[in-house]
Amino acid sequence: MICLLLSALPSLAAAASVTLAWDPVAPAPSGYKLFMRTSSGSYNYASPAWQGATTTGTIDQLQPGQSYSFVARAFTAGSESGNSNEVQYTVPNNRPVADAGPDLAVNSGAGVTLDGRGSKDPDGSIASYRWTQTGGPAVSLTNGSTAQATFKAPSVTATTTLVFQLTVADAQGLSASDACTVTVVAQAPAPVDSDNDGVPDVDEINRYGTDPYNRDTDGDGVSDGDEIKSGTDPRVGEIGSGTGKIWIEAEEGDIYAPMQITAHTSASNGDCIRVPSGSGTGGYAAYRFDIQEAGSYWIWGRFLAPNGASNSFFISVNGESNAIWSLPASTAWQWARFGAAKTFQAGRHTILIRHREYNTHLDRLLITKDSTYVPEGEGEPLAGPATHVVIEAESGIPNRPMQVQLDPSASGQGYVWAPPGKGFFTSPSINAGLVEYEFSVSQSGDYRIWGRVRAPSGTDDSFFVAVDDGAYERWDTQRGTAWTWDLVNAVNIADPRVYRLTAGRHTLSVMQREDGTQLDKIVITNNPLYTPQGAGEPANPSQVAEPVTHVTLEAEDALIVAKFQRQSSAAASAGAFLWVPQGTGNYLVPTAGAGLAAFDFYVSESGDYRIWGRVLAPSSADDSFFVAMDDGTYGRWNTQPGTQWTWDSVAVGAVDPLLYRLQAGMHTFHLMQREDGTRIDKLIITKNLGFNPN
């Protein structure tokens, strides 16, 4: 009889198993066999649970909560020993984990699904589910004994909270519970639409400034509702109606330095544009407008031309060559018509007003089909204040690592965020991602800002926010895996944050605090009772940004591969630049092992793009890189040499500037080491081929 000593060592793996050990037998047998039985069973000596030559054996696939007995036998080619002493072992059974899903907010009368599919059993699978209601008006649950139960939200007149508990159990009877809350939002009564134009009276009065008892406020033959849907102003007759005019405030265009907006008490909206004395040349303003009916049109401008050296602009219409628009010198504002009529086809058109003489002021533009019309005074007023400014978040210009992410669930098919892994900032930082939005309000007052956000966890639920030159304040958003409207707050200051705005132009800045927080849409409103719903209202035509023509990238934000290094410098735009230090080596051709920098960026419009780099190339032996776009081949870019930071357009050989044909979407610009010592601080990728950052 062989006497064996056994000890049971339970496995820590998720699947239940046990490892048994014993002392070796002398003389050594051919091997050992392990036999197993349950408390109600017997050993089957014809079928060992384990067999081998070692003195340890592991038996798998044991059931949690079950008790087992084990014996060992030694065997040779012709014989087998008796049983060792018997060892018992009971497999532990871990309690399951219940997950009732996220808290929900639904409309009155909506269908609701409670989702417990996130529940799990560490030892196997969930054996049973049971949903019960523990709070709020009673509802009838369907499939309450499955992972997903459904019900119809009750019809309520005030916001109501329902509470549900999910209890799950495993096959051995251990159970666990979790709860979720469903907030039922009261269904608003059907809005009153007195003139049956498809626009509720409250929106006509508070939002659009139109007459709720007149289907066609501006009398142009198109109903207010149809004009709002098409993006035209329901308060001003559009060109094409026979009597309409297009009025444009000069400060509402795209303004490029040194052209700038200047406050003036006699301007129609308190602002105008000009290039101040000695501020440089090349500035311009771009204006885009839509024509509904082809024909001949006249262009008027309201100017202040104080003397004979400050009384002209250049004007370009739809890409034509610049023409001089000369004005009589006068210290009073005056209306002047530009040359002969222009022939416009139906569709979008562009006027560029370019600098020619310093201090020539422009207040307004008028485009009209009426050849006999002469504007007077400040011109015809634009209609009353809109209380809502609605902005698609992706219409702003993001600075990395903030970027646009395409998503069909977002209201405009995209949102802005700093992707996971891009960092967390405890306070506002020049290294954080940033996106800015310019907007106008026509009425001074207190404004609140709503954001449509998605914040999946407690480490992905905040931004820093500032308006105009105000300090950045921390906004902790509502947390959840679904898009949610949340009022901007200022932690430890105010919730909601109320901004006192004057009539006119403002800037909203949203800065990265926690990567992973997503922003889809923005509503700026002076109506304290307003709450956006669903995907929100369409973005205001006047607030929708034109496709992004400039993408600005800080060089030090690139993904770099040695031998490129980041170097701090107070003279660099954000306090740092990229370079390959002196003495690291030069390359005549693109070579594996050379330093690399990759810049990811997004453009929202297909077309030809030009790239500018802010470089410092101290000598002719330190003034070049290799460059490539996406999967293209590398070319040699000889930069401008100099001991000061200089903007230089990317060129390869005789192709200067080098234009890249890009499709809308994400791209990568590659920079490779050619000569050590060449420094790069910043990149601008622009669709405006005439733009010059110098």
Coordinates of N, CA and C in Angstrom, one line a residue, residues 310-477:
S310 N -7.2 109.4 -47.5 CA -7.9 108.3 -46.8 C -9.3 108.2 -47.3
N311 N -9.4 108.0 -48.6 CA -10.8 108.0 -49.3 C -10.9 106.9 -50.4
S312 N -10.3 105.7 -50.1 CA -10.5 104.7 -51.1 C -10.2 103.3 -50.6
F313 N -10.8 102.3 -51.2 CA -10.5 100.9 -50.9 C -10.3 100.2 -52.3
F314 N -9.7 99.0 -52.3 CA -9.8 98.1 -53.4 C -11.0 97.2 -53.2
I315 N -11.7 96.9 -54.3 CA -12.9 96.0 -54.2 C -12.7 94.9 -55.3
S316 N -13.0 93.7 -54.9 CA -13.0 92.5 -55.8 C -14.3 91.8 -55.6
V317 N -15.0 91.5 -56.7 CA -16.3 90.8 -56.7 C -16.1 89.5 -57.4
N318 N -16.4 88.4 -56.6 CA -16.4 87.0 -57.2 C -15.0 86.7 -57.8
G319 N -13.9 87.2 -57.2 CA -12.6 86.8 -57.7 C -12.1 87.6 -58.8
E320 N -12.8 88.7 -59.2 CA -12.3 89.6 -60.3 C -11.1 90.3 -59.8
S321 N -10.4 90.9 -60.8 CA -9.3 91.8 -60.4 C -9.7 92.9 -59.5
N322 N -8.8 93.4 -58.7 CA -9.1 94.5 -57.8 C -9.4 95.7 -58.6
A323 N -10.4 96.5 -58.2 CA -10.8 97.8 -58.7 C -10.7 98.8 -57.6
I324 N -10.4 100.0 -57.9 CA -10.4 101.1 -56.9 C -11.8 101.6 -56.7
W325 N -12.2 101.7 -55.5 CA -13.5 102.3 -55.1 C -13.1 103.7 -54.4
S326 N -13.1 104.8 -55.2 CA -12.8 106.1 -54.7 C -14.0 106.8 -54.2
L327 N -13.8 107.6 -53.2 CA -14.9 108.3 -52.5 C -14.6 109.7 -52.3
P328 N -15.6 110.6 -52.4 CA -15.4 112.0 -52.1 C -15.0 112.2 -50.6
A329 N -13.9 113.0 -50.4 CA -13.4 113.2 -49.0 C -14.5 113.9 -48.3
S330 N -14.8 113.5 -47.0 CA -15.8 114.1 -46.2 C -15.6 113.6 -44.8
T331 N -15.8 114.5 -43.8 CA -15.7 114.1 -42.4 C -17.1 113.6 -41.9
A332 N -18.1 113.5 -42.8 CA -19.4 112.9 -42.4 C -19.5 111.5 -43.1
W333 N -20.3 110.7 -42.6 CA -20.6 109.4 -43.2 C -21.4 109.7 -44.5
Q334 N -21.2 108.9 -45.6 CA -21.9 109.1 -46.8 C -22.0 107.8 -47.5
W335 N -23.1 107.7 -48.3 CA -23.3 106.5 -49.1 C -22.7 106.7 -50.5
A336 N -22.1 105.7 -51.1 CA -21.5 105.8 -52.4 C -21.8 104.5 -53.1
R337 N -22.1 104.6 -54.4 CA -22.4 103.4 -55.2 C -21.1 103.1 -56.0
F338 N -20.8 101.7 -56.1 CA -19.6 101.3 -56.8 C -20.0 101.1 -58.3
G339 N -19.3 101.9 -59.2 CA -19.3 101.7 -60.6 C -20.7 101.3 -61.2
A340 N -20.6 100.5 -62.2 CA -21.7 100.0 -63.0 C -22.3 98.8 -62.3
A341 N -23.5 98.4 -62.7 CA -24.2 97.2 -62.2 C -23.4 96.0 -62.4
K342 N -23.5 95.0 -61.5 CA -22.9 93.7 -61.6 C -23.9 92.7 -62.0
T343 N -23.6 91.7 -62.8 CA -24.5 90.7 -63.2 C -24.2 89.5 -62.3
F344 N -25.2 89.1 -61.6 CA -25.1 88.0 -60.6 C -26.1 86.9 -61.1
Q345 N -25.6 85.6 -61.0 CA -26.4 84.5 -61.2 C -27.0 84.1 -59.8
A346 N -28.1 83.3 -59.8 CA -28.6 82.8 -58.6 C -27.6 82.0 -57.9
G347 N -27.4 82.2 -56.6 CA -26.5 81.4 -55.8 C -25.6 82.3 -54.9
R348 N -24.5 81.8 -54.4 CA -23.6 82.5 -53.5 C -22.6 83.3 -54.2
H349 N -22.3 84.5 -53.6 CA -21.3 85.5 -54.2 C -20.5 86.0 -53.1
T350 N -19.3 86.6 -53.5 CA -18.4 87.1 -52.5 C -17.9 88.5 -52.9
I351 N -17.8 89.4 -51.9 CA -17.2 90.7 -52.1 C -16.0 90.8 -51.2
L352 N -14.8 91.2 -51.7 CA -13.6 91.4 -50.9 C -13.3 92.9 -50.9
I353 N -13.2 93.5 -49.7 CA -12.8 94.9 -49.5 C -11.4 94.9 -49.0
R354 N -10.5 95.4 -49.8 CA -9.0 95.4 -49.5 C -8.5 96.7 -49.2
H355 N -7.5 96.8 -48.3 CA -6.8 98.0 -47.9 C -6.2 98.7 -49.1
R356 N -6.4 100.0 -49.3 CA -5.7 100.8 -50.2 C -5.1 102.0 -49.6
E357 N -5.9 102.7 -48.7 CA -5.4 103.9 -48.0 C -5.8 103.8 -46.5
Y358 N -4.9 104.2 -45.7 CA -5.1 104.1 -44.2 C -6.4 105.0 -43.9
N359 N -7.1 104.5 -42.9 CA -8.1 105.3 -42.2 C -9.4 105.6 -43.1
T360 N -9.5 104.8 -44.2 CA -10.8 104.9 -44.9 C -11.7 103.9 -44.1
H361 N -12.9 104.4 -43.7 CA -13.8 103.7 -42.8 C -15.0 103.1 -43.7
L362 N -15.4 101.9 -43.4 CA -16.6 101.3 -44.1 C -17.5 100.8 -43.0
D363 N -18.8 101.2 -43.1 CA -19.8 100.9 -42.0 C -20.7 99.8 -42.5
R364 N -21.3 99.9 -43.7 CA -22.3 99.0 -44.2 C -22.1 98.8 -45.7
L365 N -22.7 97.6 -46.2 CA -22.8 97.4 -47.6 C -24.3 97.1 -47.9
L366 N -24.7 97.5 -49.1 CA -26.0 97.2 -49.6 C -25.9 96.6 -51.0
I367 N -26.6 95.5 -51.2 CA -26.7 94.9 -52.6 C -28.2 95.0 -53.0
T368 N -28.5 95.7 -54.1 CA -29.9 95.9 -54.4 C -30.1 95.7 -55.9
K369 N -31.3 95.2 -56.3 CA -31.6 95.1 -57.7 C -32.4 96.4 -58.2
D370 N -32.7 97.3 -57.3 CA -33.4 98.5 -57.6 C -32.5 99.6 -58.0
S371 N -32.4 99.9 -59.3 CA -31.4 100.9 -59.8 C -31.7 102.3 -59.3
T372 N -33.0 102.5 -58.9 CA -33.4 103.9 -58.5 C -33.2 104.1 -57.0
Y373 N -32.9 103.1 -56.3 CA -32.9 103.2 -54.8 C -31.6 103.9 -54.4
V374 N -31.7 104.9 -53.5 CA -30.6 105.6 -52.9 C -30.7 105.5 -51.4
P375 N -29.8 104.8 -50.7 CA -29.9 104.7 -49.2 C -29.6 106.0 -48.6
E376 N -30.2 106.2 -47.4 CA -30.1 107.5 -46.6 C -29.7 107.1 -45.2
G377 N -29.1 108.1 -44.5 CA -28.8 107.9 -43.1 C -27.9 106.7 -42.8
E378 N -28.4 105.9 -41.9 CA -27.7 104.7 -41.6 C -28.2 103.5 -42.4
G379 N -29.1 103.8 -43.3 CA -29.8 102.7 -44.1 C -30.9 102.1 -43.3
E380 N -31.6 101.1 -43.9 CA -32.7 100.5 -43.3 C -32.3 99.6 -42.1
P381 N -33.0 99.6 -41.0 CA -32.6 98.8 -39.9 C -32.8 97.3 -40.1
L382 N -32.0 96.5 -39.5 CA -32.2 95.1 -39.4 C -33.3 94.9 -38.4
A383 N -34.0 93.8 -38.5 CA -35.1 93.5 -37.5 C -34.5 93.2 -36.2
G384 N -35.5 93.1 -35.2 CA -35.2 93.1 -33.8 C -34.4 91.9 -33.3
P385 N -34.1 92.0 -32.0 CA -33.1 91.0 -31.4 C -33.6 89.6 -31.5
A386 N -32.6 88.7 -31.7 CA -32.8 87.3 -31.6 C -32.3 86.9 -30.2
T387 N -33.0 86.2 -29.4 CA -32.6 85.8 -28.1 C -31.8 84.6 -28.1
H388 N -31.8 83.8 -29.2 CA -31.0 82.6 -29.2 C -29.9 82.7 -30.2
V389 N -28.7 82.3 -29.9 CA -27.6 82.1 -30.8 C -27.3 80.6 -30.8
V390 N -27.4 80.0 -31.9 CA -27.2 78.5 -32.0 C -26.0 78.2 -32.8
I391 N -25.0 77.5 -32.3 CA -23.7 77.3 -33.0 C -23.4 75.8 -33.0
E392 N -23.0 75.2 -34.1 CA -22.5 73.9 -34.2 C -21.0 74.0 -33.6
A393 N -20.7 73.1 -32.7 CA -19.4 73.2 -32.0 C -18.3 73.0 -33.1
E394 N -18.5 72.1 -34.1 CA -17.4 71.8 -35.0 C -17.2 73.0 -36.0
S395 N -18.1 74.1 -35.9 CA -17.9 75.2 -36.8 C -16.8 76.1 -36.3
G396 N -16.3 75.9 -35.1 CA -15.2 76.7 -34.6 C -13.9 76.2 -35.2
I397 N -12.8 77.0 -34.9 CA -11.5 76.6 -35.4 C -10.7 76.1 -34.2
P398 N -10.5 74.7 -34.1 CA -9.8 74.1 -33.0 C -8.3 74.2 -33.0
N399 N -7.7 74.5 -31.9 CA -6.2 74.4 -31.8 C -5.9 73.1 -31.0
R400 N -5.0 72.3 -31.6 CA -4.7 71.0 -31.0 C -4.1 71.0 -29.6
P401 N -4.5 70.0 -28.8 CA -5.1 68.7 -29.3 C -6.6 68.7 -29.4
M402 N -7.2 69.9 -29.2 CA -8.7 69.9 -29.5 C -8.9 69.7 -31.0
Q403 N -9.8 68.9 -31.4 CA -10.0 68.6 -32.8 C -11.5 68.2 -33.1
V404 N -11.8 68.2 -34.4 CA -13.2 67.8 -34.8 C -13.2 66.3 -35.0
Q405 N -14.3 65.6 -34.5 CA -14.5 64.2 -34.6 C -15.8 64.0 -35.3
L406 N -15.8 63.3 -36.5 CA -17.1 63.0 -37.2 C -17.9 61.9 -36.4
D407 N -19.2 62.2 -36.3 CA -20.1 61.2 -35.6 C -21.5 61.4 -36.0
P408 N -22.2 60.4 -36.6 CA -23.6 60.6 -37.1 C -24.5 60.9 -36.0
S409 N -24.2 60.6 -34.7 CA -25.2 60.9 -33.6 C -25.1 62.4 -33.2
A410 N -24.1 63.1 -33.6 CA -24.0 64.5 -33.3 C -25.0 65.3 -34.2
S411 N -25.4 66.5 -33.8 CA -26.5 67.2 -34.5 C -26.0 67.6 -35.9
G412 N -24.8 68.0 -36.0 CA -24.2 68.4 -37.3 C -23.2 67.4 -37.9
Q413 N -23.3 66.1 -37.4 CA -22.5 65.0 -37.9 C -21.0 65.1 -37.3
G414 N -20.8 66.0 -36.3 CA -19.5 66.1 -35.8 C -19.5 66.8 -34.4
Y415 N -18.4 66.6 -33.7 CA -18.2 67.3 -32.4 C -16.8 67.7 -32.2
V416 N -16.5 68.5 -31.2 CA -15.1 68.8 -30.8 C -14.7 68.1 -29.5
W417 N -13.5 67.7 -29.4 CA -12.9 67.2 -28.1 C -11.4 67.1 -28.2
A418 N -10.8 66.8 -27.1 CA -9.4 66.4 -27.0 C -9.5 64.9 -26.8
P419 N -9.0 64.1 -27.7 CA -9.2 62.7 -27.6 C -8.5 62.1 -26.4
P420 N -8.9 60.9 -25.9 CA -8.3 60.3 -24.7 C -6.8 60.2 -24.9
G421 N -6.0 60.4 -23.8 CA -4.6 60.4 -23.9 C -3.9 61.7 -24.2
K422 N -4.7 62.8 -24.4 CA -4.2 64.1 -24.7 C -4.0 64.9 -23.4
G423 N -4.3 64.4 -22.3 CA -3.9 65.1 -21.0 C -5.0 65.7 -20.2
F424 N -4.7 66.0 -19.0 CA -5.6 66.6 -18.0 C -4.9 67.8 -17.4
F425 N -5.7 68.9 -17.3 CA -5.1 70.2 -16.8 C -5.9 70.7 -15.6
T426 N -5.2 70.9 -14.5 CA -5.8 71.4 -13.3 C -6.2 72.8 -13.4
S427 N -5.5 73.6 -14.3 CA -5.8 75.0 -14.4 C -5.6 75.3 -15.9
P428 N -6.1 76.5 -16.4 CA -6.0 76.9 -17.8 C -4.5 76.9 -18.1
S429 N -4.2 76.5 -19.4 CA -2.8 76.3 -19.8 C -2.7 76.7 -21.3
I430 N -1.5 77.3 -21.7 CA -1.3 77.5 -23.1 C -1.0 76.2 -23.8
N431 N -0.8 75.1 -23.1 CA -0.6 73.8 -23.8 C -1.9 73.1 -24.0
A432 N -3.0 73.6 -23.4 CA -4.3 72.9 -23.6 C -4.9 73.2 -24.9
G433 N -5.7 72.2 -25.4 CA -6.5 72.5 -26.6 C -7.5 73.6 -26.4
L434 N -7.8 74.3 -27.5 CA -8.7 75.4 -27.4 C -9.5 75.5 -28.7
V435 N -10.8 75.9 -28.6 CA -11.6 76.2 -29.8 C -12.4 77.5 -29.4
E436 N -12.5 78.4 -30.4 CA -13.1 79.7 -30.2 C -14.3 79.9 -31.1
Y437 N -15.3 80.7 -30.7 CA -16.5 80.9 -31.5 C -16.8 82.4 -31.4
E438 N -16.9 83.1 -32.5 CA -17.4 84.5 -32.5 C -18.9 84.5 -32.8
F439 N -19.6 85.4 -32.0 CA -21.0 85.5 -32.2 C -21.4 86.9 -31.9
S440 N -22.6 87.3 -32.3 CA -23.2 88.6 -32.0 C -24.5 88.5 -31.3
V441 N -24.8 89.4 -30.4 CA -26.1 89.6 -29.8 C -26.5 91.0 -30.1
S442 N -27.8 91.2 -30.4 CA -28.3 92.5 -30.8 C -29.0 93.2 -29.6
Q443 N -28.9 92.6 -28.4 CA -29.5 93.2 -27.3 C -28.7 93.0 -26.1
S444 N -28.4 94.1 -25.3 CA -27.6 93.9 -24.1 C -28.4 93.2 -23.0
G445 N -27.8 92.4 -22.1 CA -28.5 91.8 -21.1 C -27.8 90.6 -20.5
D446 N -28.5 89.8 -19.7 CA -27.9 88.6 -19.1 C -28.1 87.4 -20.0
Y447 N -27.1 86.7 -20.2 CA -27.1 85.5 -21.1 C -26.6 84.3 -20.4
R448 N -27.3 83.1 -20.7 CA -26.8 81.8 -20.3 C -26.3 81.0 -21.5
I449 N -25.4 80.1 -21.2 CA -24.9 79.3 -22.3 C -25.2 77.8 -22.1
W450 N -25.8 77.2 -23.0 CA -26.1 75.7 -23.0 C -25.1 75.0 -23.9
G451 N -24.6 73.8 -23.5 CA -23.8 73.0 -24.3 C -24.4 71.6 -24.4
R452 N -24.4 71.1 -25.6 CA -24.8 69.7 -25.8 C -23.6 68.8 -25.7
V453 N -23.5 68.1 -24.6 CA -22.2 67.4 -24.2 C -22.4 65.9 -24.1
R454 N -21.3 65.2 -24.2 CA -21.3 63.8 -23.8 C -20.0 63.6 -23.0
A455 N -20.2 63.2 -21.7 CA -19.1 63.0 -20.8 C -19.2 61.7 -20.2
P456 N -18.5 60.7 -20.7 CA -18.7 59.3 -20.4 C -18.3 58.9 -19.0
S457 N -17.5 59.6 -18.3 CA -17.0 59.2 -16.9 C -16.6 60.4 -16.1
G458 N -16.3 60.2 -14.8 CA -15.9 61.3 -14.0 C -14.5 61.8 -14.3
T459 N -13.8 61.2 -15.2 CA -12.5 61.8 -15.7 C -12.6 62.4 -17.1
D460 N -13.8 62.5 -17.6 CA -14.0 63.0 -18.9 C -15.3 63.9 -18.9
D461 N -15.3 64.9 -18.0 CA -16.6 65.6 -17.8 C -16.4 67.1 -17.5
S462 N -15.3 67.8 -18.1 CA -15.2 69.2 -17.8 C -14.4 69.9 -18.9
F463 N -14.7 71.2 -19.0 CA -13.9 72.1 -19.8 C -13.6 73.4 -19.0
F464 N -12.7 74.2 -19.5 CA -12.6 75.6 -19.0 C -13.3 76.5 -20.1
V465 N -14.0 77.5 -19.6 CA -14.8 78.4 -20.5 C -14.5 79.8 -20.1
A466 N -14.4 80.7 -21.2 CA -14.3 82.1 -21.0 C -15.0 82.9 -22.1
V467 N -15.5 84.0 -21.7 CA -16.2 84.9 -22.7 C -15.4 86.2 -22.8
D468 N -15.1 86.6 -24.1 CA -14.3 87.8 -24.3 C -13.0 87.7 -23.6
D469 N -12.7 88.7 -22.8 CA -11.4 88.8 -22.1 C -11.5 88.3 -20.6
G470 N -12.7 87.7 -20.3 CA -12.9 87.2 -18.9 C -12.0 86.0 -18.6
A471 N -11.8 85.8 -17.3 CA -11.0 84.6 -16.8 C -11.6 83.3 -17.2
Y472 N -10.8 82.3 -17.4 CA -11.3 81.0 -17.7 C -11.9 80.4 -16.4
E473 N -13.0 79.8 -16.5 CA -13.7 79.2 -15.3 C -14.0 77.7 -15.6
R474 N -13.9 76.9 -14.6 CA -14.2 75.4 -14.8 C -15.6 75.1 -14.9
W475 N -16.0 74.4 -16.0 CA -17.4 73.9 -16.2 C -17.4 72.4 -16.1
D476 N -18.0 72.0 -15.0 CA -18.2 70.5 -14.8 C -19.5 70.1 -15.5
T477 N -19.5 69.3 -16.5 CA -20.6 69.0 -17.3 C -21.4 67.9 -16.7

